[in-house]
């Protein structure tokens, strides 16, 4: 009888302690550990983001050489200018750096007499470019440089030359967007080439771009 009474008193004295411990730390339980085999995981693409995806550019070009048009004499009744378009593939290295390749067509008008039969020619350009960006949301401003080869279809036969120069512009959009850029090209051409060369010829481009990769 005394033993049963002692056991009862011991149980009563321990009961409040156990209940208090449970209330003080209700998460004091043994953790459950799960193991997932790597082969069972579903592969996912890297998180590229809009600024690290390949871009295809389609743009219109307008050239108005300053040196060729300043100081024209009174018999020169037409401006030297060029218009055309180009395609470019922009390859991001980092979010703020990119390189690319481009190719385009230009129609050059030149000379003094508007009625002259030899007042225009066709030109094809192809080259590379590099850009550094400042980014704010979907807005991107860049500074860069370009260089490449130019082919002129002149009356005397095909004429080859080179070009190099700076560029700057802005882009805005996500998977589809716009680009506006300005720049200048220094062309090295044979002396017989009728188009302006040996000076920086400024240009303006306006176009669109498309992402060729999913941003995520």
PDB file of N, CA, C and O in Angstrom, residues 8 19 22 27 30 39 60 63 83 86 90 105 109 114 119-120 129 137 140 143 153 155-156 165 168 212:
ATOM      1  N   UNK A   8       2.256   7.011  -6.788  1.00  0.00           N
ATOM      2  CA  UNK A   8       1.254   8.016  -7.163  1.00  0.00           C
ATOM      3  C   UNK A   8       1.786   9.417  -6.926  1.00  0.00           C
ATOM      4  O   UNK A   8       1.645  10.311  -7.771  1.00  0.00           O
ATOM      5  N   UNK A  19       4.553  18.724 -18.670  1.00  0.00           N
ATOM      6  CA  UNK A  19       3.614  19.594 -19.383  1.00  0.00           C
ATOM      7  C   UNK A  19       4.220  20.965 -19.639  1.00  0.00           C
ATOM      8  O   UNK A  19       4.101  21.530 -20.715  1.00  0.00           O
ATOM      9  N   UNK A  22       6.749  20.810 -22.533  1.00  0.00           N
ATOM     10  CA  UNK A  22       6.115  20.708 -23.843  1.00  0.00           C
ATOM     11  C   UNK A  22       5.569  22.051 -24.307  1.00  0.00           C
ATOM     12  O   UNK A  22       5.649  22.402 -25.475  1.00  0.00           O
ATOM     13  N   UNK A  27       8.231  22.717 -30.546  1.00  0.00           N
ATOM     14  CA  UNK A  27       8.908  22.198 -31.742  1.00  0.00           C
ATOM     15  C   UNK A  27      10.083  21.295 -31.386  1.00  0.00           C
ATOM     16  O   UNK A  27      10.885  20.955 -32.247  1.00  0.00           O
ATOM     17  N   UNK A  30      12.130  15.367 -32.971  1.00  0.00           N
ATOM     18  CA  UNK A  30      13.205  14.858 -33.827  1.00  0.00           C
ATOM     19  C   UNK A  30      12.925  15.229 -35.279  1.00  0.00           C
ATOM     20  O   UNK A  30      11.796  15.063 -35.756  1.00  0.00           O
ATOM     21  N   UNK A  39      19.459  11.995 -59.743  1.00  0.00           N
ATOM     22  CA  UNK A  39      18.889  11.527 -60.995  1.00  0.00           C
ATOM     23  C   UNK A  39      17.383  11.737 -61.052  1.00  0.00           C
ATOM     24  O   UNK A  39      16.785  11.757 -62.136  1.00  0.00           O
ATOM     25  N   UNK A  60      17.372  50.216 -89.402  1.00  0.00           N
ATOM     26  CA  UNK A  60      17.574  51.074 -90.567  1.00  0.00           C
ATOM     27  C   UNK A  60      18.720  52.037 -90.275  1.00  0.00           C
ATOM     28  O   UNK A  60      18.861  52.531 -89.155  1.00  0.00           O
ATOM     29  N   UNK A  63      23.172  57.760 -93.098  1.00  0.00           N
ATOM     30  CA  UNK A  63      24.485  58.406 -93.027  1.00  0.00           C
ATOM     31  C   UNK A  63      24.412  59.768 -93.710  1.00  0.00           C
ATOM     32  O   UNK A  63      23.853  59.899 -94.802  1.00  0.00           O
ATOM     33  N   UNK A  83      21.677  55.508 -97.173  1.00  0.00           N
ATOM     34  CA  UNK A  83      20.579  54.925 -96.403  1.00  0.00           C
ATOM     35  C   UNK A  83      20.539  53.429 -96.674  1.00  0.00           C
ATOM     36  O   UNK A  83      20.912  52.965 -97.757  1.00  0.00           O
ATOM     37  N   UNK A  86      20.587  46.984 -91.632  1.00  0.00           N
ATOM     38  CA  UNK A  86      21.527  45.934 -91.249  1.00  0.00           C
ATOM     39  C   UNK A  86      20.879  44.952 -90.277  1.00  0.00           C
ATOM     40  O   UNK A  86      19.868  45.263 -89.630  1.00  0.00           O
ATOM     41  N   UNK A  90      23.825  40.096 -81.281  1.00  0.00           N
ATOM     42  CA  UNK A  90      24.504  40.587 -80.081  1.00  0.00           C
ATOM     43  C   UNK A  90      24.645  39.453 -79.070  1.00  0.00           C
ATOM     44  O   UNK A  90      23.649  38.821 -78.693  1.00  0.00           O
ATOM     45  N   UNK A 105      23.458  46.651 -95.785  1.00  0.00           N
ATOM     46  CA  UNK A 105      23.479  47.212 -97.147  1.00  0.00           C
ATOM     47  C   UNK A 105      23.287  48.713 -97.054  1.00  0.00           C
ATOM     48  O   UNK A 105      22.490  49.209 -96.238  1.00  0.00           O
ATOM     49  N   UNK A 109      24.458  58.010-102.328  1.00  0.00           N
ATOM     50  CA  UNK A 109      24.234  59.027-103.359  1.00  0.00           C
ATOM     51  C   UNK A 109      25.312  60.092-103.207  1.00  0.00           C
ATOM     52  O   UNK A 109      25.561  60.559-102.085  1.00  0.00           O
ATOM     53  N   UNK A 114      22.574  66.405-110.080  1.00  0.00           N
ATOM     54  CA  UNK A 114      21.508  65.444-109.780  1.00  0.00           C
ATOM     55  C   UNK A 114      21.142  64.609-111.008  1.00  0.00           C
ATOM     56  O   UNK A 114      20.655  63.491-110.878  1.00  0.00           O
ATOM     57  N   UNK A 119      25.578  58.792-110.121  1.00  0.00           N
ATOM     58  CA  UNK A 119      25.438  59.534-108.879  1.00  0.00           C
ATOM     59  C   UNK A 119      25.075  58.651-107.690  1.00  0.00           C
ATOM     60  O   UNK A 119      24.692  59.142-106.649  1.00  0.00           O
ATOM     61  N   UNK A 120      25.193  57.358-107.852  1.00  0.00           N
ATOM     62  CA  UNK A 120      24.869  56.469-106.739  1.00  0.00           C
ATOM     63  C   UNK A 120      25.603  55.143-106.913  1.00  0.00           C
ATOM     64  O   UNK A 120      26.054  54.802-108.005  1.00  0.00           O
ATOM     65  N   UNK A 129      31.390  44.279 -83.374  1.00  0.00           N
ATOM     66  CA  UNK A 129      31.243  45.414 -82.466  1.00  0.00           C
ATOM     67  C   UNK A 129      31.322  44.923 -81.030  1.00  0.00           C
ATOM     68  O   UNK A 129      31.154  43.719 -80.746  1.00  0.00           O
ATOM     69  N   UNK A 137      16.556  48.652 -64.787  1.00  0.00           N
ATOM     70  CA  UNK A 137      15.339  47.938 -65.152  1.00  0.00           C
ATOM     71  C   UNK A 137      15.433  47.398 -66.569  1.00  0.00           C
ATOM     72  O   UNK A 137      16.374  46.690 -66.928  1.00  0.00           O
ATOM     73  N   UNK A 140      18.532  50.259 -71.101  1.00  0.00           N
ATOM     74  CA  UNK A 140      19.967  50.019 -71.225  1.00  0.00           C
ATOM     75  C   UNK A 140      20.578  51.131 -72.077  1.00  0.00           C
ATOM     76  O   UNK A 140      20.093  51.407 -73.176  1.00  0.00           O
ATOM     77  N   UNK A 143      27.889  52.357 -74.621  1.00  0.00           N
ATOM     78  CA  UNK A 143      28.980  52.935 -75.401  1.00  0.00           C
ATOM     79  C   UNK A 143      29.734  51.776 -76.031  1.00  0.00           C
ATOM     80  O   UNK A 143      29.907  50.724 -75.400  1.00  0.00           O
ATOM     81  N   UNK A 153      30.274  48.666-105.019  1.00  0.00           N
ATOM     82  CA  UNK A 153      30.082  48.264-106.417  1.00  0.00           C
ATOM     83  C   UNK A 153      30.218  49.507-107.293  1.00  0.00           C
ATOM     84  O   UNK A 153      29.232  50.161-107.648  1.00  0.00           O
ATOM     85  N   UNK A 155      31.763  51.889-110.680  1.00  0.00           N
ATOM     86  CA  UNK A 155      31.820  51.725-112.130  1.00  0.00           C
ATOM     87  C   UNK A 155      33.129  51.066-112.565  1.00  0.00           C
ATOM     88  O   UNK A 155      33.180  50.372-113.573  1.00  0.00           O
ATOM     89  N   UNK A 156      34.180  51.298-111.821  1.00  0.00           N
ATOM     90  CA  UNK A 156      35.465  50.705-112.171  1.00  0.00           C
ATOM     91  C   UNK A 156      35.643  49.280-111.663  1.00  0.00           C
ATOM     92  O   UNK A 156      36.732  48.726-111.782  1.00  0.00           O
ATOM     93  N   UNK A 165      35.046  52.804 -85.936  1.00  0.00           N
ATOM     94  CA  UNK A 165      34.507  54.006 -85.313  1.00  0.00           C
ATOM     95  C   UNK A 165      33.784  53.738 -84.014  1.00  0.00           C
ATOM     96  O   UNK A 165      33.609  52.578 -83.602  1.00  0.00           O
ATOM     97  N   UNK A 168      27.154  54.814 -79.771  1.00  0.00           N
ATOM     98  CA  UNK A 168      26.475  54.957 -78.487  1.00  0.00           C
ATOM     99  C   UNK A 168      24.983  54.895 -78.746  1.00  0.00           C
ATOM    100  O   UNK A 168      24.509  55.216 -79.849  1.00  0.00           O
ATOM    101  N   UNK A 212      16.712  35.714 -78.627  1.00  0.00           N
ATOM    102  CA  UNK A 212      16.779  34.398 -79.249  1.00  0.00           C
ATOM    103  C   UNK A 212      16.841  33.278 -78.224  1.00  0.00           C
ATOM    104  O   UNK A 212      16.867  32.108 -78.601  1.00  0.00           O
TER     105      UNK A 212
END
